[in-house]
Coordinates of C-alpha atoms in Angstrom, one line a residue:
M1 CA 86.4 79.6 123.3
Q2 CA 89.1 78.9 125.9
P3 CA 88.3 79.6 129.6
Q4 CA 89.7 82.8 131.0
A5 CA 93.3 82.3 132.1
S6 CA 94.3 83.0 135.6
I7 CA 97.0 82.1 138.1
T8 CA 96.8 81.1 141.7
P9 CA 98.6 82.9 144.5
A10 CA 100.9 79.9 144.9
Q11 CA 101.7 80.0 141.1
A12 CA 102.4 83.7 141.3
K13 CA 104.8 83.1 144.2
T14 CA 106.6 80.4 142.2
L15 CA 106.9 82.7 139.2
K16 CA 108.4 85.4 141.4
E17 CA 110.9 83.0 142.9
S18 CA 112.0 81.9 139.4
V19 CA 113.1 85.4 138.4
P20 CA 116.8 84.7 139.1
V21 CA 116.6 81.5 137.0
I22 CA 115.1 83.4 134.1
A23 CA 117.7 86.1 134.5
A24 CA 120.5 83.6 134.3
D25 CA 119.2 81.2 131.7
G26 CA 116.4 83.1 129.9
V27 CA 118.5 83.8 126.8
A28 CA 119.6 80.1 126.5
I29 CA 116.0 79.0 126.9
A30 CA 114.9 81.4 124.1
N31 CA 117.7 80.4 121.8
L32 CA 116.8 76.7 122.2
M33 CA 113.1 77.5 121.7
Y34 CA 113.5 79.4 118.5
G35 CA 115.9 76.9 117.1
R36 CA 113.4 74.0 117.7
L37 CA 110.3 76.1 116.7
L38 CA 111.6 77.4 113.4
G39 CA 113.2 74.0 112.5
Q40 CA 109.9 72.1 113.0
H41 CA 107.5 74.8 111.9
P42 CA 109.1 76.4 108.8
E43 CA 105.9 78.3 108.1
L44 CA 106.8 80.6 110.9
N45 CA 110.0 81.7 109.2
G46 CA 107.9 84.2 107.3
I47 CA 107.1 86.0 110.6
F48 CA 110.4 86.0 112.5
N49 CA 113.4 88.2 111.5
V50 CA 116.2 85.8 110.5
V51 CA 118.9 88.5 111.2
H52 CA 117.6 89.1 114.7
Q53 CA 117.8 85.3 115.3
H54 CA 121.4 85.2 114.2
T55 CA 122.4 88.3 116.2
G56 CA 120.6 87.1 119.3
K57 CA 118.3 90.2 119.5
Q58 CA 115.1 88.1 119.2
P59 CA 116.0 85.6 121.9
K60 CA 117.2 88.4 124.2
A61 CA 113.9 90.3 123.7
L62 CA 111.9 87.2 124.6
A63 CA 114.1 86.5 127.7
M64 CA 113.6 90.1 128.8
A65 CA 109.8 89.8 128.4
L66 CA 109.7 86.6 130.5
Y67 CA 111.9 88.1 133.2
A68 CA 109.7 91.2 133.4
F69 CA 106.5 89.2 133.5
A70 CA 107.7 87.0 136.4
N71 CA 109.3 90.0 138.2
N72 CA 106.1 92.0 138.0
I73 CA 103.6 89.2 138.4
D74 CA 102.1 91.1 141.4
D75 CA 101.5 94.2 139.3
L76 CA 101.2 93.3 135.6
G77 CA 99.9 96.8 134.8
K78 CA 103.5 97.9 134.8
L79 CA 104.0 95.9 131.6
S80 CA 101.3 97.7 129.6
P81 CA 103.6 100.0 127.6
A82 CA 105.9 97.0 126.7
L83 CA 103.0 94.8 125.8
E84 CA 101.4 97.5 123.6
L85 CA 104.7 97.8 121.7
I86 CA 104.9 94.1 121.2
C87 CA 101.2 93.7 120.3
Q88 CA 101.5 96.5 117.7
K89 CA 104.4 94.6 116.0
H90 CA 102.6 91.2 116.3
A91 CA 99.5 92.7 114.6
S92 CA 101.6 94.1 111.8
L93 CA 102.9 90.6 111.1
Y94 CA 99.4 89.0 111.4
L95 CA 100.5 86.7 114.2
R96 CA 97.6 84.3 114.5
P97 CA 96.2 83.2 117.9
E98 CA 97.0 79.6 117.3
Y99 CA 100.7 80.5 117.0
Y100 CA 100.7 81.4 120.7
D101 CA 99.9 77.8 121.6
I102 CA 102.7 76.5 119.4
V103 CA 105.2 78.9 121.0
G104 CA 104.0 78.1 124.5
E105 CA 104.6 74.4 123.9
Y106 CA 108.1 74.9 122.7
L107 CA 108.9 77.4 125.4
I108 CA 107.9 75.1 128.3
D109 CA 109.8 72.2 126.7
S110 CA 112.9 74.4 126.3
M111 CA 112.7 75.5 129.9
Q112 CA 112.6 71.8 130.9
T113 CA 115.7 71.0 128.8
I114 CA 117.8 74.0 130.0
L115 CA 116.8 74.0 133.6
D116 CA 116.6 70.2 134.0
Y117 CA 116.1 69.3 137.6
D118 CA 115.6 72.9 138.6
F119 CA 112.4 73.0 136.5
T120 CA 110.2 71.4 139.1
D121 CA 106.6 70.3 138.7
E122 CA 105.5 73.5 140.5
M123 CA 107.6 75.7 138.1
R124 CA 106.1 73.9 135.1
E125 CA 102.5 74.4 136.3
A126 CA 103.3 78.1 137.2
W127 CA 104.9 78.9 133.9
T128 CA 102.2 77.1 131.9
A129 CA 99.5 79.1 133.7
G130 CA 101.5 82.3 133.5
Y131 CA 102.2 81.9 129.7
R132 CA 98.5 81.2 129.1
L133 CA 97.6 84.4 131.0
L134 CA 100.1 86.4 129.1
S135 CA 99.2 85.0 125.7
Q136 CA 95.4 85.6 126.3
T137 CA 96.1 89.2 127.3
M138 CA 98.1 89.8 124.1
I139 CA 95.7 88.0 121.8
G140 CA 92.9 90.1 123.2
R141 CA 94.7 93.3 122.5
E142 CA 95.7 92.2 119.0
V143 CA 92.1 91.3 118.2
K144 CA 91.2 94.9 119.2
L145 CA 93.9 96.3 117.0
Y146 CA 92.6 94.3 114.0
E147 CA 89.1 95.9 114.5
G148 CA 88.4 98.9 112.4
K149 CA 91.1 98.1 109.9
D150 CA 88.7 98.1 106.9
G151 CA 88.8 94.3 106.8
W152 CA 92.5 94.4 106.1
T153 CA 93.6 91.5 108.3
D154 CA 96.2 89.7 106.0
W155 CA 99.0 90.6 103.7
R156 CA 98.0 92.5 100.6
D157 CA 99.9 93.1 97.3
F158 CA 101.3 96.6 96.6
R159 CA 103.1 97.7 93.5
I160 CA 106.2 99.8 93.5
A161 CA 105.0 102.9 91.7
K162 CA 108.3 104.9 92.1
K163 CA 111.8 104.6 93.5
V164 CA 113.6 107.8 94.5
Q165 CA 117.2 107.9 95.8
E166 CA 117.3 110.1 98.9
S167 CA 121.0 109.7 99.7
S168 CA 123.9 107.3 98.9
E169 CA 122.3 104.8 101.3
V170 CA 118.6 105.6 101.4
T171 CA 116.0 105.0 98.7
S172 CA 112.3 105.8 98.9
F173 CA 109.7 103.4 97.6
Y174 CA 106.2 104.6 96.7
L175 CA 103.8 101.7 97.2
E176 CA 100.3 101.6 95.7
P177 CA 97.7 98.8 96.2
V178 CA 97.3 96.3 93.3
E179 CA 93.6 96.1 94.2
S180 CA 91.9 99.2 95.3
F181 CA 90.3 99.4 98.7
S182 CA 86.5 100.0 98.8
N183 CA 86.9 103.0 101.0
G184 CA 90.2 104.2 99.7
L185 CA 93.7 103.6 100.9
P186 CA 93.6 103.3 104.8
T187 CA 95.1 106.3 106.5
F188 CA 97.6 106.2 109.3
L189 CA 99.0 108.4 112.0
P190 CA 102.4 110.1 111.2
G191 CA 105.1 108.1 112.8
Q192 CA 103.6 104.7 112.3
Y193 CA 105.1 101.9 110.2
I194 CA 104.1 99.1 107.8
S195 CA 105.5 95.6 107.5
V196 CA 106.8 94.7 104.1
R197 CA 107.4 91.1 103.1
V198 CA 109.5 89.9 100.2
N199 CA 111.0 86.6 99.1
V200 CA 114.7 86.5 99.9
P201 CA 116.5 84.3 97.3
D202 CA 119.6 83.8 99.5
L203 CA 117.4 82.3 102.1
G204 CA 114.7 80.7 99.9
K205 CA 112.0 82.1 102.2
L206 CA 109.8 85.1 102.8
Q207 CA 111.0 87.7 105.2
P208 CA 109.2 90.6 106.8
R209 CA 110.6 93.9 108.0
Q210 CA 109.0 97.0 109.6
Y211 CA 109.6 100.3 107.9
S212 CA 108.4 103.7 109.1
L213 CA 106.1 105.5 106.7
S214 CA 108.1 108.6 105.6
D215 CA 105.5 110.8 104.2
A216 CA 102.3 112.4 105.5
P217 CA 99.0 110.5 104.9
N218 CA 97.7 111.2 101.4
G219 CA 95.2 108.5 100.4
K220 CA 97.1 107.5 97.3
Y221 CA 100.3 105.7 98.3
Y222 CA 102.5 104.6 101.2
R223 CA 106.1 105.7 101.2
I224 CA 108.9 104.0 103.0
S225 CA 112.5 105.1 102.8
V226 CA 114.9 102.2 103.2
K227 CA 118.6 102.3 104.1
R228 CA 120.7 99.7 102.4
E229 CA 122.2 97.7 105.3
D230 CA 125.4 95.7 105.0
G231 CA 124.2 92.1 105.3
G232 CA 120.6 93.2 105.4
Y233 CA 118.5 90.6 103.5
V234 CA 115.4 92.6 102.9
S235 CA 116.9 96.0 102.4
N236 CA 119.2 94.7 99.7
V237 CA 116.4 92.8 98.0
L238 CA 114.5 96.1 97.8
H239 CA 117.4 98.1 96.6
N240 CA 118.9 95.6 94.1
L241 CA 116.1 93.3 93.0
K242 CA 112.8 95.3 93.3
H243 CA 112.0 97.8 90.5
V244 CA 109.2 100.0 89.5
G245 CA 106.2 97.8 88.7
D246 CA 107.3 94.9 91.0
V247 CA 105.0 93.7 93.7
V248 CA 105.7 93.4 97.5
Q249 CA 103.4 92.3 100.3
V250 CA 102.3 95.0 102.8
A251 CA 100.5 95.0 106.1
H252 CA 98.2 97.6 107.6
P253 CA 100.0 100.5 109.3
Y254 CA 100.6 100.1 113.0
G255 CA 102.7 101.6 115.8
E256 CA 102.3 103.7 118.9
F257 CA 105.0 106.3 118.1
T258 CA 102.7 108.9 116.6
F259 CA 102.1 112.6 116.2
D260 CA 98.7 114.0 115.1
P261 CA 99.0 117.7 114.3
A262 CA 95.2 118.0 114.4
T263 CA 95.1 117.2 118.1
E264 CA 97.9 119.5 119.3
P265 CA 97.6 123.3 119.8
V266 CA 98.7 124.8 116.5
D267 CA 101.3 127.1 118.2
A268 CA 102.8 124.4 120.5
P269 CA 106.5 123.8 119.7
V270 CA 107.7 120.5 118.4
V271 CA 111.3 119.2 118.4
F272 CA 112.4 116.3 116.2
L273 CA 115.7 114.7 117.2
G274 CA 116.9 112.0 114.8
A275 CA 120.0 110.1 113.7
G276 CA 120.6 108.3 110.5
V277 CA 117.6 106.6 108.9
G278 CA 115.6 107.5 112.1
A279 CA 114.7 110.6 110.1
T280 CA 112.0 108.6 108.3
A281 CA 109.3 108.5 111.0
L282 CA 110.1 112.0 112.0
L283 CA 109.7 113.3 108.4
S284 CA 106.2 111.8 108.2
M285 CA 105.4 114.0 111.2
L286 CA 107.1 117.1 109.8
N287 CA 105.4 116.7 106.5
S288 CA 102.0 116.4 108.2
I289 CA 102.6 119.8 109.8
A290 CA 103.4 121.2 106.4
V291 CA 100.3 119.6 104.8
A292 CA 98.2 121.1 107.6
S293 CA 99.7 124.5 106.9
Q294 CA 100.6 125.1 110.6
T295 CA 102.8 128.0 109.9
T296 CA 102.4 129.4 113.5
R297 CA 104.0 126.2 115.1
P298 CA 107.7 126.5 116.1
V299 CA 109.4 123.4 114.8
A300 CA 113.0 122.3 115.2
W301 CA 114.5 119.5 113.0
I302 CA 117.8 118.3 114.6
H303 CA 119.5 115.5 112.8
A304 CA 122.8 113.6 113.1
A305 CA 124.5 111.8 110.3
R306 CA 128.1 110.8 109.3
R307 CA 128.3 113.2 106.4
T308 CA 126.1 115.0 103.8
E309 CA 126.1 112.2 101.1
V310 CA 124.4 109.7 103.5
R311 CA 121.9 112.2 105.0
P312 CA 118.5 111.8 103.4
F313 CA 115.9 114.4 102.5
G314 CA 118.3 117.4 102.3
A315 CA 116.6 119.1 99.3
H316 CA 113.1 118.4 100.7
L317 CA 114.0 120.0 104.0
A318 CA 115.2 123.1 102.1
Q319 CA 111.8 123.4 100.5
L320 CA 110.0 122.9 103.9
R321 CA 112.0 125.8 105.3
L322 CA 110.4 128.0 102.7
Q323 CA 106.9 126.6 103.5
L324 CA 107.2 126.7 107.3
P325 CA 108.7 130.1 108.4
L326 CA 109.2 128.9 112.0
L327 CA 111.1 125.7 111.1
R328 CA 114.7 125.6 112.3
T329 CA 117.1 122.9 111.2
V330 CA 120.3 121.9 113.0
L331 CA 122.6 119.3 111.4
F332 CA 125.4 117.3 113.0
A333 CA 128.0 115.5 111.0
S334 CA 130.2 113.1 112.9
R335 CA 132.7 112.6 110.0
P336 CA 132.1 115.3 107.4
G337 CA 133.1 114.6 103.8
R338 CA 135.9 116.6 102.1
K339 CA 133.3 118.6 100.2
D340 CA 131.1 119.3 103.2
A341 CA 131.2 122.9 104.3
L342 CA 130.6 124.0 107.9
G343 CA 127.6 126.4 108.0
T344 CA 126.3 125.2 104.7
D345 CA 126.1 121.4 104.8
Y346 CA 126.2 121.0 108.5
D347 CA 126.2 123.1 111.7
F348 CA 128.2 121.1 114.2
R349 CA 131.0 118.5 113.8
G350 CA 130.7 115.4 116.0
R351 CA 127.9 113.4 117.6
M352 CA 124.7 115.2 118.6
E353 CA 125.1 117.0 121.9
L354 CA 122.2 118.9 123.3
A355 CA 124.5 121.1 125.2
R356 CA 125.6 122.7 121.9
L357 CA 122.1 123.7 121.0
E358 CA 120.3 126.9 122.0
R359 CA 118.1 126.1 125.0
D360 CA 115.2 128.3 123.8
G361 CA 116.0 128.8 120.1
D362 CA 116.5 125.2 119.2
L363 CA 114.9 123.2 122.1
F364 CA 112.2 125.6 123.1
L365 CA 112.8 124.8 126.7
H366 CA 111.0 128.0 127.8
D367 CA 107.7 126.6 126.6
K368 CA 106.4 123.7 128.7
R369 CA 104.0 122.6 125.9
T370 CA 107.0 121.6 123.8
R371 CA 106.9 118.0 122.6
Y372 CA 110.0 116.0 121.7
F373 CA 110.1 113.2 119.2
V374 CA 113.2 111.1 119.1
C375 CA 114.2 108.3 116.7
G376 CA 117.5 106.6 116.2
P377 CA 119.8 103.7 117.2
D378 CA 120.6 102.5 120.7
D379 CA 123.6 104.7 121.6
F380 CA 121.9 107.8 120.2
M381 CA 118.7 107.1 122.2
S382 CA 120.7 106.8 125.4
D383 CA 122.6 110.0 124.8
V384 CA 119.5 112.0 124.0
S385 CA 117.5 110.5 126.8
N386 CA 120.2 111.5 129.4
G387 CA 120.5 114.9 127.8
L388 CA 116.8 115.7 127.9
K389 CA 116.6 114.5 131.5
G390 CA 119.4 116.7 132.4
L391 CA 117.5 119.6 131.0
G392 CA 114.4 118.7 133.0
V393 CA 112.4 117.3 130.1
E394 CA 110.8 113.9 130.9
G395 CA 107.5 112.1 131.0
D396 CA 104.9 112.2 128.2
R397 CA 106.5 115.3 126.7
V398 CA 109.1 112.9 125.1
R399 CA 108.2 110.2 122.7
W400 CA 110.7 107.6 121.4
E401 CA 111.1 105.2 118.5
Q402 CA 114.2 103.0 118.5
Y403 CA 115.0 101.0 115.4
G404 CA 116.8 97.7 115.6
D405 CA 115.1 95.5 118.2
G406 CA 112.1 97.8 118.5
G407 CA 113.1 99.3 121.9
V408 CA 111.2 96.8 124.0
E409 CA 113.8 96.9 126.8
R410 CA 113.2 100.5 127.7
Y411 CA 109.6 99.7 128.5
L412 CA 110.3 96.8 130.8
P413 CA 110.2 97.8 134.5
G414 CA 113.5 97.3 136.2
G415 CA 115.4 96.7 132.9
W416 CA 117.6 93.6 132.4
P417 CA 119.8 92.4 135.2
T418 CA 123.5 92.5 134.9
A419 CA 125.7 89.5 135.6
S420 CA 127.0 91.2 138.7
N421 CA 123.7 91.2 140.5
L422 CA 122.5 87.7 139.5
Q423 CA 122.0 85.1 142.2
R424 CA 121.3 81.5 141.2
W425 CA 118.0 80.4 142.6

């Protein structure tokens, strides 16, 4: 067992003083590190998202984490929400403890290369100690996450039992375990996701992706609903190459964006605000309310899409409106199709604007118990966040799930500095 990591006051001071350096060169350091790491350790390609490497999302996420760590070294408790998000994702990819040592070695070497003479002996010692502290903290949390997972601590084979087209872009995959679990299929909390790993012929390697579970827990199957993305390696493999009867690799459900109807007052309102395929995680929550027969709970389903043909789950929502008498649906269409009818296929033309909704009828602002669950892309999240704050809704009444890079940035204290406020150390 490794000795407990710690840093000295002098090392903490050096880390704090290196913040401008990381702000200026952190992305370059991360880019170099990932290039070297994945080139010399090809076994790690099955963990990291190739697309996020190419787009720069992964290097930027690492750079932001390093910046936030150094900037908050005197109060690391501020990083807890961000670290929880990262550890949940790491656990879903079965990131082994020994990988942290490998990453740390390449990180420090990349700092030396990029910073050159600026990377003094004091900085090397401080960042080596700091990384050891950070990695031990994350490994400890991930070990806890693995506990109580029914011994499921590695990828397992699941068979595609059914494929259902939900829209012109989204298809649902019903996944059943090839080998039964001794205590039945492990359950999950509505809103959580699973990692799915497939071989990508165009890359010649395995690639994982996280997909929200889109149905309520049922003990028989996991359902994911996948949008076919232009240039998306895994989504196109699933849509085009994987058929009923084929096998994919699946990880245990993880994620901290959750709603458990059993723990909430049965008459407390819930508002789901989603855009595009962000509807998947929200639908798992909505279905769980229906399964629990919580007919006294006011619920609003507010969703934005380009047009009806790309909006998933339309027929299912119509059935839920019959089952849940207090369910309201409001649909926005930014570019309605020629056959889309206002009042039938959608309620508002344009992007989602909270100002166009009824304050009490749609958003239940009169009830301070109302919980808001929001899921969508970056610009949508920003608009809804600002809109809810303007209406006085903040804090733990609002829960978020941002697809793409996972939304780590919003949990990092102080955010990411802009070029205008950088000062070279």
